[in-house]
Amino acid sequence: QVQLVESGGGLVQAGGSLRLSCAASGRTFSRHAMGWFRQTPGKGREIVASISWSGGGTYYADSVKGRFSISRDNAKNTVYLQMNSLKPEDTALYYCSASASGTTGPYEYWGQGTQVTVSS
């Protein structure tokens, strides 16, 4: 079992930055790939970025490449999403998730989400 708690969301102006954190409980965190997803009203949940259990492999959605960076600290059971050059279209509820099967999922564990709002 992995329990996930996100933090770091908030209101920021376009062009600004935020750093999301996801703290995980459970001794198996380091054996899980981690992903950040986002969802807006009327749209499905989309993957933003993912990272392998070792941190050696990462994936980014085209919409965030060059602006977002995912990282993890297995000693702290935490995964991060650094978001730079934020745009209004990045406004969403952001979730972190864990997968025992690798970065392509399926993702079995989910946090409660943290809201990111980018004003123009």
Tab-separated table of N, CA and C in Angstrom:
chain	number	residue	atom	x	y	z
A	1	GLN	N	0.831	-1.203	0.000
A	1	GLN	CA	0.000	0.000	0.000
A	1	GLN	C	0.862	1.249	0.000
A	2	VAL	N	0.485	2.223	-0.787
A	2	VAL	CA	1.167	3.504	-0.836
A	2	VAL	C	0.112	4.595	-0.662
A	3	GLN	N	0.332	5.460	0.296
A	3	GLN	CA	-0.554	6.610	0.477
A	3	GLN	C	0.186	7.869	0.052
A	4	LEU	N	-0.505	8.742	-0.658
A	4	LEU	CA	0.115	9.896	-1.277
A	4	LEU	C	-0.579	11.182	-0.840
A	5	VAL	N	0.222	12.193	-0.520
A	5	VAL	CA	-0.313	13.496	-0.136
A	5	VAL	C	0.419	14.577	-0.913
A	6	GLU	N	-0.330	15.318	-1.737
A	6	GLU	CA	0.266	16.387	-2.534
A	6	GLU	C	0.229	17.709	-1.784
A	7	SER	N	1.156	18.587	-2.115
A	7	SER	CA	1.165	19.939	-1.568
A	7	SER	C	1.883	20.851	-2.549
A	8	GLY	N	1.749	22.156	-2.319
A	8	GLY	CA	2.488	23.117	-3.130
A	8	GLY	C	1.676	23.850	-4.168
A	9	GLY	N	0.420	23.475	-4.328
A	9	GLY	CA	-0.411	24.175	-5.285
A	9	GLY	C	-0.740	25.577	-4.812
A	10	GLY	N	-1.344	26.373	-5.691
A	10	GLY	CA	-1.724	27.716	-5.325
A	10	GLY	C	-2.051	28.563	-6.532
A	11	LEU	N	-2.125	29.865	-6.292
A	11	LEU	CA	-2.423	30.834	-7.344
A	11	LEU	C	-1.139	31.543	-7.739
A	12	VAL	N	-0.876	31.598	-9.041
A	12	VAL	CA	0.348	32.225	-9.523
A	12	VAL	C	0.027	32.941	-10.824
A	13	GLN	N	0.766	33.990	-11.102
A	13	GLN	CA	0.574	34.707	-12.359
A	13	GLN	C	1.254	33.958	-13.496
A	14	ALA	N	0.764	34.180	-14.683
A	14	ALA	CA	1.387	33.590	-15.873
A	14	ALA	C	2.864	33.975	-15.923
A	15	GLY	N	3.685	32.984	-16.255
A	15	GLY	CA	5.121	33.195	-16.279
A	15	GLY	C	5.813	32.816	-14.987
A	16	GLY	N	5.009	32.598	-13.945
A	16	GLY	CA	5.576	32.265	-12.647
A	16	GLY	C	5.896	30.790	-12.511
A	17	SER	N	6.292	30.425	-11.296
A	17	SER	CA	6.711	29.045	-11.013
A	17	SER	C	6.050	28.529	-9.746
A	18	LEU	N	5.873	27.236	-9.710
A	18	LEU	CA	5.422	26.528	-8.511
A	18	LEU	C	6.165	25.201	-8.451
A	19	ARG	N	6.321	24.699	-7.236
A	19	ARG	CA	6.909	23.381	-7.040
A	19	ARG	C	5.924	22.530	-6.256
A	20	LEU	N	5.439	21.490	-6.888
A	20	LEU	CA	4.548	20.558	-6.220
A	20	LEU	C	5.366	19.451	-5.564
A	21	SER	N	4.904	19.005	-4.417
A	21	SER	CA	5.520	17.876	-3.726
A	21	SER	C	4.468	16.813	-3.486
A	22	CYS	N	4.918	15.589	-3.462
A	22	CYS	CA	4.040	14.459	-3.165
A	22	CYS	C	4.774	13.560	-2.181
A	23	ALA	N	4.283	13.533	-0.955
A	23	ALA	CA	4.879	12.706	0.079
A	23	ALA	C	4.179	11.360	0.129
A	24	ALA	N	4.958	10.297	0.128
A	24	ALA	CA	4.408	8.952	0.117
A	24	ALA	C	4.709	8.227	1.412
A	25	SER	N	3.760	7.462	1.858
A	25	SER	CA	3.993	6.585	2.996
A	25	SER	C	4.083	5.158	2.479
A	26	GLY	N	4.749	4.309	3.223
A	26	GLY	CA	4.886	2.937	2.772
A	26	GLY	C	6.332	2.634	2.410
A	27	ARG	N	6.742	1.420	2.725
A	27	ARG	CA	8.142	1.052	2.527
A	27	ARG	C	8.478	0.721	1.091
A	28	THR	N	7.456	0.648	0.223
A	28	THR	CA	7.719	0.234	-1.147
A	28	THR	C	7.784	1.400	-2.124
A	29	PHE	N	7.835	2.629	-1.621
A	29	PHE	CA	7.837	3.796	-2.504
A	29	PHE	C	8.930	3.687	-3.554
A	30	SER	N	10.113	3.297	-3.146
A	30	SER	CA	11.245	3.285	-4.072
A	30	SER	C	11.086	2.232	-5.163
A	31	ARG	N	10.104	1.347	-5.028
A	31	ARG	CA	9.880	0.336	-6.056
A	31	ARG	C	8.732	0.719	-6.993
A	32	HIS	N	8.208	1.932	-6.837
A	32	HIS	CA	7.102	2.385	-7.666
A	32	HIS	C	7.536	3.492	-8.620
A	33	ALA	N	7.097	3.415	-9.857
A	33	ALA	CA	7.170	4.568	-10.740
A	33	ALA	C	6.138	5.583	-10.257
A	34	MET	N	6.424	6.850	-10.505
A	34	MET	CA	5.532	7.905	-10.038
A	34	MET	C	5.111	8.790	-11.211
A	35	GLY	N	3.912	9.279	-11.121
A	35	GLY	CA	3.428	10.160	-12.177
A	35	GLY	C	2.694	11.353	-11.606
A	36	TRP	N	2.710	12.435	-12.344
A	36	TRP	CA	1.873	13.598	-12.055
A	36	TRP	C	0.831	13.700	-13.164
A	37	PHE	N	-0.411	13.848	-12.761
A	37	PHE	CA	-1.527	13.982	-13.680
A	37	PHE	C	-2.247	15.286	-13.360
A	38	ARG	N	-3.071	15.739	-14.309
A	38	ARG	CA	-3.899	16.902	-14.033
A	38	ARG	C	-5.272	16.735	-14.678
A	39	GLN	N	-6.235	17.417	-14.086
A	39	GLN	CA	-7.605	17.319	-14.568
A	39	GLN	C	-8.292	18.662	-14.437
A	40	THR	N	-9.053	19.014	-15.462
A	40	THR	CA	-9.861	20.226	-15.436
A	40	THR	C	-11.320	19.839	-15.648
A	41	PRO	N	-12.247	20.690	-15.220
A	41	PRO	CA	-13.667	20.371	-15.396
A	41	PRO	C	-14.000	20.121	-16.863
A	42	GLY	N	-14.669	19.040	-17.118
A	42	GLY	CA	-15.077	18.728	-18.479
A	42	GLY	C	-14.025	18.002	-19.285
A	43	LYS	N	-12.838	17.828	-18.717
A	43	LYS	CA	-11.792	17.100	-19.419
A	43	LYS	C	-11.347	15.910	-18.591
A	44	GLY	N	-10.863	14.930	-19.277
A	44	GLY	CA	-10.359	13.758	-18.583
A	44	GLY	C	-9.030	14.044	-17.923
A	45	ARG	N	-8.611	13.107	-17.131
A	45	ARG	CA	-7.326	13.234	-16.459
A	45	ARG	C	-6.223	12.940	-17.462
A	46	GLU	N	-5.212	13.793	-17.514
A	46	GLU	CA	-4.105	13.588	-18.448
A	46	GLU	C	-2.791	13.518	-17.684
A	47	ILE	N	-1.897	12.724	-18.206
A	47	ILE	CA	-0.592	12.610	-17.581
A	47	ILE	C	0.237	13.817	-17.956
A	48	VAL	N	0.957	14.334	-16.987
A	48	VAL	CA	1.836	15.488	-17.185
A	48	VAL	C	3.284	15.028	-17.282
A	49	ALA	N	3.690	14.189	-16.343
A	49	ALA	CA	5.067	13.713	-16.301
A	49	ALA	C	5.115	12.435	-15.483
A	50	SER	N	6.123	11.627	-15.751
A	50	SER	CA	6.320	10.419	-14.952
A	50	SER	C	7.811	10.179	-14.781
A	51	ILE	N	8.126	9.371	-13.772
A	51	ILE	CA	9.524	9.076	-13.472
A	51	ILE	C	9.619	7.637	-13.001
A	52	SER	N	10.660	6.959	-13.438
A	52	SER	CA	10.843	5.561	-13.071
A	52	SER	C	11.239	5.438	-11.606
A	53	TRP	N	11.231	4.203	-11.097
A	53	TRP	CA	11.524	4.013	-9.688
A	53	TRP	C	12.913	4.523	-9.324
A	54	SER	N	13.869	4.396	-10.255
A	54	SER	CA	15.242	4.818	-9.977
A	54	SER	C	15.457	6.300	-10.249
A	55	GLY	N	14.515	6.902	-10.959
A	55	GLY	CA	14.705	8.288	-11.359
A	55	GLY	C	15.440	8.430	-12.677
A	56	GLY	N	15.864	7.302	-13.240
A	56	GLY	CA	16.655	7.364	-14.461
A	56	GLY	C	15.860	7.573	-15.721
A	57	GLY	N	14.573	7.346	-15.658
A	57	GLY	CA	13.733	7.521	-16.827
A	57	GLY	C	12.605	8.485	-16.549
A	58	THR	N	12.398	9.435	-17.443
A	58	THR	CA	11.317	10.400	-17.269
A	58	THR	C	10.535	10.547	-18.562
A	59	TYR	N	9.309	10.999	-18.420
A	59	TYR	CA	8.433	11.269	-19.562
A	59	TYR	C	7.717	12.582	-19.292
A	60	TYR	N	7.513	13.361	-20.362
A	60	TYR	CA	6.768	14.614	-20.236
A	60	TYR	C	5.754	14.718	-21.369
A	61	ALA	N	4.600	15.213	-21.045
A	61	ALA	CA	3.633	15.538	-22.085
A	61	ALA	C	4.195	16.675	-22.934
A	62	ASP	N	3.849	16.674	-24.206
A	62	ASP	CA	4.367	17.706	-25.104
A	62	ASP	C	4.052	19.111	-24.606
A	63	SER	N	2.908	19.252	-23.978
A	63	SER	CA	2.460	20.579	-23.546
A	63	SER	C	3.314	21.179	-22.429
A	64	VAL	N	4.118	20.345	-21.758
A	64	VAL	CA	4.910	20.857	-20.631
A	64	VAL	C	6.412	20.678	-20.827
A	65	LYS	N	6.806	20.059	-21.922
A	65	LYS	CA	8.231	19.841	-22.161
A	65	LYS	C	8.985	21.163	-22.170
A	66	GLY	N	10.118	21.154	-21.479
A	66	GLY	CA	10.938	22.361	-21.416
A	66	GLY	C	10.515	23.332	-20.327
A	67	ARG	N	9.348	23.099	-19.733
A	67	ARG	CA	8.868	23.992	-18.675
A	67	ARG	C	8.745	23.280	-17.327
A	68	PHE	N	8.379	22.011	-17.335
A	68	PHE	CA	8.199	21.244	-16.101
A	68	PHE	C	9.337	20.244	-15.947
A	69	SER	N	9.631	19.914	-14.698
A	69	SER	CA	10.659	18.925	-14.414
A	69	SER	C	10.207	18.055	-13.252
A	70	ILE	N	10.259	16.743	-13.443
A	70	ILE	CA	9.886	15.804	-12.394
A	70	ILE	C	11.151	15.218	-11.786
A	71	SER	N	11.138	15.028	-10.476
A	71	SER	CA	12.271	14.420	-9.792
A	71	SER	C	11.750	13.680	-8.566
A	72	ARG	N	12.604	12.865	-7.985
A	72	ARG	CA	12.214	12.131	-6.792
A	72	ARG	C	13.389	11.986	-5.857
A	73	ASP	N	13.077	11.857	-4.580
A	73	ASP	CA	14.060	11.600	-3.545
A	73	ASP	C	13.560	10.378	-2.787
A	74	ASN	N	14.109	9.230	-3.103
A	74	ASN	CA	13.635	7.993	-2.480
A	74	ASN	C	13.950	7.938	-0.985
A	75	ALA	N	14.989	8.639	-0.561
A	75	ALA	CA	15.309	8.679	0.866
A	75	ALA	C	14.239	9.432	1.651
A	76	LYS	N	13.572	10.362	0.983
A	76	LYS	CA	12.524	11.155	1.632
A	76	LYS	C	11.129	10.710	1.228
A	77	ASN	N	11.040	9.665	0.416
A	77	ASN	CA	9.734	9.190	-0.068
A	77	ASN	C	8.922	10.322	-0.693
A	78	THR	N	9.561	11.114	-1.521
A	78	THR	CA	8.907	12.293	-2.078
A	78	THR	C	9.210	12.422	-3.562
A	79	VAL	N	8.204	12.828	-4.302
A	79	VAL	CA	8.373	13.147	-5.712
A	79	VAL	C	7.968	14.600	-5.905
A	80	TYR	N	8.636	15.273	-6.818
A	80	TYR	CA	8.431	16.699	-7.027
A	80	TYR	C	8.045	16.983	-8.480
A	81	LEU	N	7.364	18.089	-8.662
A	81	LEU	CA	7.117	18.600	-10.005
A	81	LEU	C	7.419	20.095	-9.980
A	82	GLN	N	8.537	20.461	-10.595
A	82	GLN	CA	8.899	21.860	-10.715
A	82	GLN	C	8.238	22.404	-11.975
A	83	MET	N	7.442	23.443	-11.814
A	83	MET	CA	6.683	24.008	-12.932
A	83	MET	C	7.126	25.446	-13.144
A	84	ASN	N	7.715	25.708	-14.285
A	84	ASN	CA	8.190	27.046	-14.635
A	84	ASN	C	7.413	27.572	-15.840
A	85	SER	N	7.506	28.865	-16.058
A	85	SER	CA	6.844	29.508	-17.203
A	85	SER	C	5.385	29.073	-17.302
A	86	LEU	N	4.705	29.145	-16.195
A	86	LEU	CA	3.330	28.660	-16.153
A	86	LEU	C	2.405	29.486	-17.043
A	87	LYS	N	1.434	28.797	-17.613
A	87	LYS	CA	0.460	29.402	-18.512
A	87	LYS	C	-0.949	29.214	-17.939
A	88	PRO	N	-1.878	30.060	-18.310
A	88	PRO	CA	-3.256	29.873	-17.818
A	88	PRO	C	-3.802	28.478	-18.127
A	89	GLU	N	-3.398	27.912	-19.241
A	89	GLU	CA	-3.895	26.573	-19.593
A	89	GLU	C	-3.313	25.475	-18.712
A	90	ASP	N	-2.366	25.799	-17.851
A	90	ASP	CA	-1.861	24.823	-16.880
A	90	ASP	C	-2.771	24.742	-15.657
A	91	THR	N	-3.745	25.614	-15.578
A	91	THR	CA	-4.678	25.587	-14.458
A	91	THR	C	-5.409	24.256	-14.411
A	92	ALA	N	-5.332	23.581	-13.267
A	92	ALA	CA	-5.939	22.255	-13.134
A	92	ALA	C	-5.756	21.764	-11.702
A	93	LEU	N	-6.421	20.667	-11.422
A	93	LEU	CA	-6.171	19.931	-10.187
A	93	LEU	C	-5.090	18.904	-10.506
A	94	TYR	N	-3.994	18.972	-9.780
A	94	TYR	CA	-2.856	18.103	-10.046
A	94	TYR	C	-2.821	16.967	-9.027
A	95	TYR	N	-2.639	15.757	-9.547
A	95	TYR	CA	-2.590	14.569	-8.714
A	95	TYR	C	-1.240	13.878	-8.901
A	96	CYS	N	-0.727	13.271	-7.843
A	96	CYS	CA	0.384	12.352	-8.033
A	96	CYS	C	-0.145	10.928	-7.887
A	97	SER	N	0.565	10.025	-8.498
A	97	SER	CA	0.122	8.649	-8.527
A	97	SER	C	1.318	7.721	-8.563
A	98	ALA	N	1.100	6.497	-8.098
A	98	ALA	CA	2.165	5.502	-8.029
A	98	ALA	C	1.776	4.264	-8.806
A	99	SER	N	2.757	3.693	-9.474
A	99	SER	CA	2.545	2.486	-10.255
A	99	SER	C	3.621	1.472	-9.925
A	100	ALA	N	3.174	0.242	-9.596
A	100	ALA	CA	4.120	-0.840	-9.353
A	100	ALA	C	4.588	-1.477	-10.668
A	101	SER	N	3.968	-1.070	-11.771
A	101	SER	CA	4.237	-1.719	-13.056
A	101	SER	C	5.167	-0.910	-13.955
A	102	GLY	N	5.560	0.284	-13.525
A	102	GLY	CA	6.415	1.101	-14.365
A	102	GLY	C	5.705	2.359	-14.830
A	103	THR	N	6.433	3.192	-15.560
A	103	THR	CA	5.905	4.504	-15.900
A	103	THR	C	4.694	4.465	-16.830
A	104	THR	N	4.516	3.376	-17.546
A	104	THR	CA	3.351	3.289	-18.430
A	104	THR	C	2.104	2.815	-17.693
A	105	GLY	N	2.236	2.513	-16.437
A	105	GLY	CA	1.114	2.137	-15.599
A	105	GLY	C	0.753	0.674	-15.693
A	106	PRO	N	-0.403	0.297	-15.165
A	106	PRO	CA	-1.435	1.186	-14.606
A	106	PRO	C	-1.022	1.800	-13.269
A	107	TYR	N	-1.614	2.918	-12.959
A	107	TYR	CA	-1.351	3.619	-11.715
A	107	TYR	C	-2.419	3.236	-10.707
A	108	GLU	N	-1.925	2.658	-9.607
A	108	GLU	CA	-2.868	2.075	-8.655
A	108	GLU	C	-3.211	3.004	-7.501
A	109	TYR	N	-2.311	3.882	-7.154
A	109	TYR	CA	-2.492	4.703	-5.965
A	109	TYR	C	-2.530	6.175	-6.360
A	110	TRP	N	-3.427	6.920	-5.712
A	110	TRP	CA	-3.645	8.321	-6.057
A	110	TRP	C	-3.726	9.176	-4.802
A	111	GLY	N	-3.216	10.404	-4.922
A	111	GLY	CA	-3.404	11.380	-3.869
A	111	GLY	C	-4.727	12.102	-4.037
A	112	GLN	N	-4.966	13.073	-3.172
A	112	GLN	CA	-6.246	13.784	-3.192
A	112	GLN	C	-6.217	14.983	-4.143
A	113	GLY	N	-5.044	15.362	-4.599
A	113	GLY	CA	-4.925	16.458	-5.542
A	113	GLY	C	-4.605	17.786	-4.893
A	114	THR	N	-3.938	18.649	-5.650
A	114	THR	CA	-3.646	20.006	-5.210
A	114	THR	C	-3.956	20.947	-6.383
A	115	GLN	N	-4.650	22.036	-6.088
A	115	GLN	CA	-5.121	22.930	-7.132
A	115	GLN	C	-4.024	23.901	-7.544
A	116	VAL	N	-3.843	24.033	-8.844
A	116	VAL	CA	-2.939	25.036	-9.417
A	116	VAL	C	-3.781	25.966	-10.282
A	117	THR	N	-3.699	27.250	-9.996
A	117	THR	CA	-4.441	28.240	-10.773
A	117	THR	C	-3.459	29.286	-11.287
A	118	VAL	N	-3.448	29.476	-12.596
A	118	VAL	CA	-2.537	30.423	-13.225
A	118	VAL	C	-3.368	31.554	-13.823
A	119	SER	N	-3.142	32.746	-13.338
A	119	SER	CA	-3.903	33.904	-13.830
A	119	SER	C	-3.153	34.584	-14.967
A	120	SER	N	-3.919	35.145	-15.874
A	120	SER	CA	-3.294	35.803	-17.035
A	120	SER	C	-3.032	37.275	-16.768
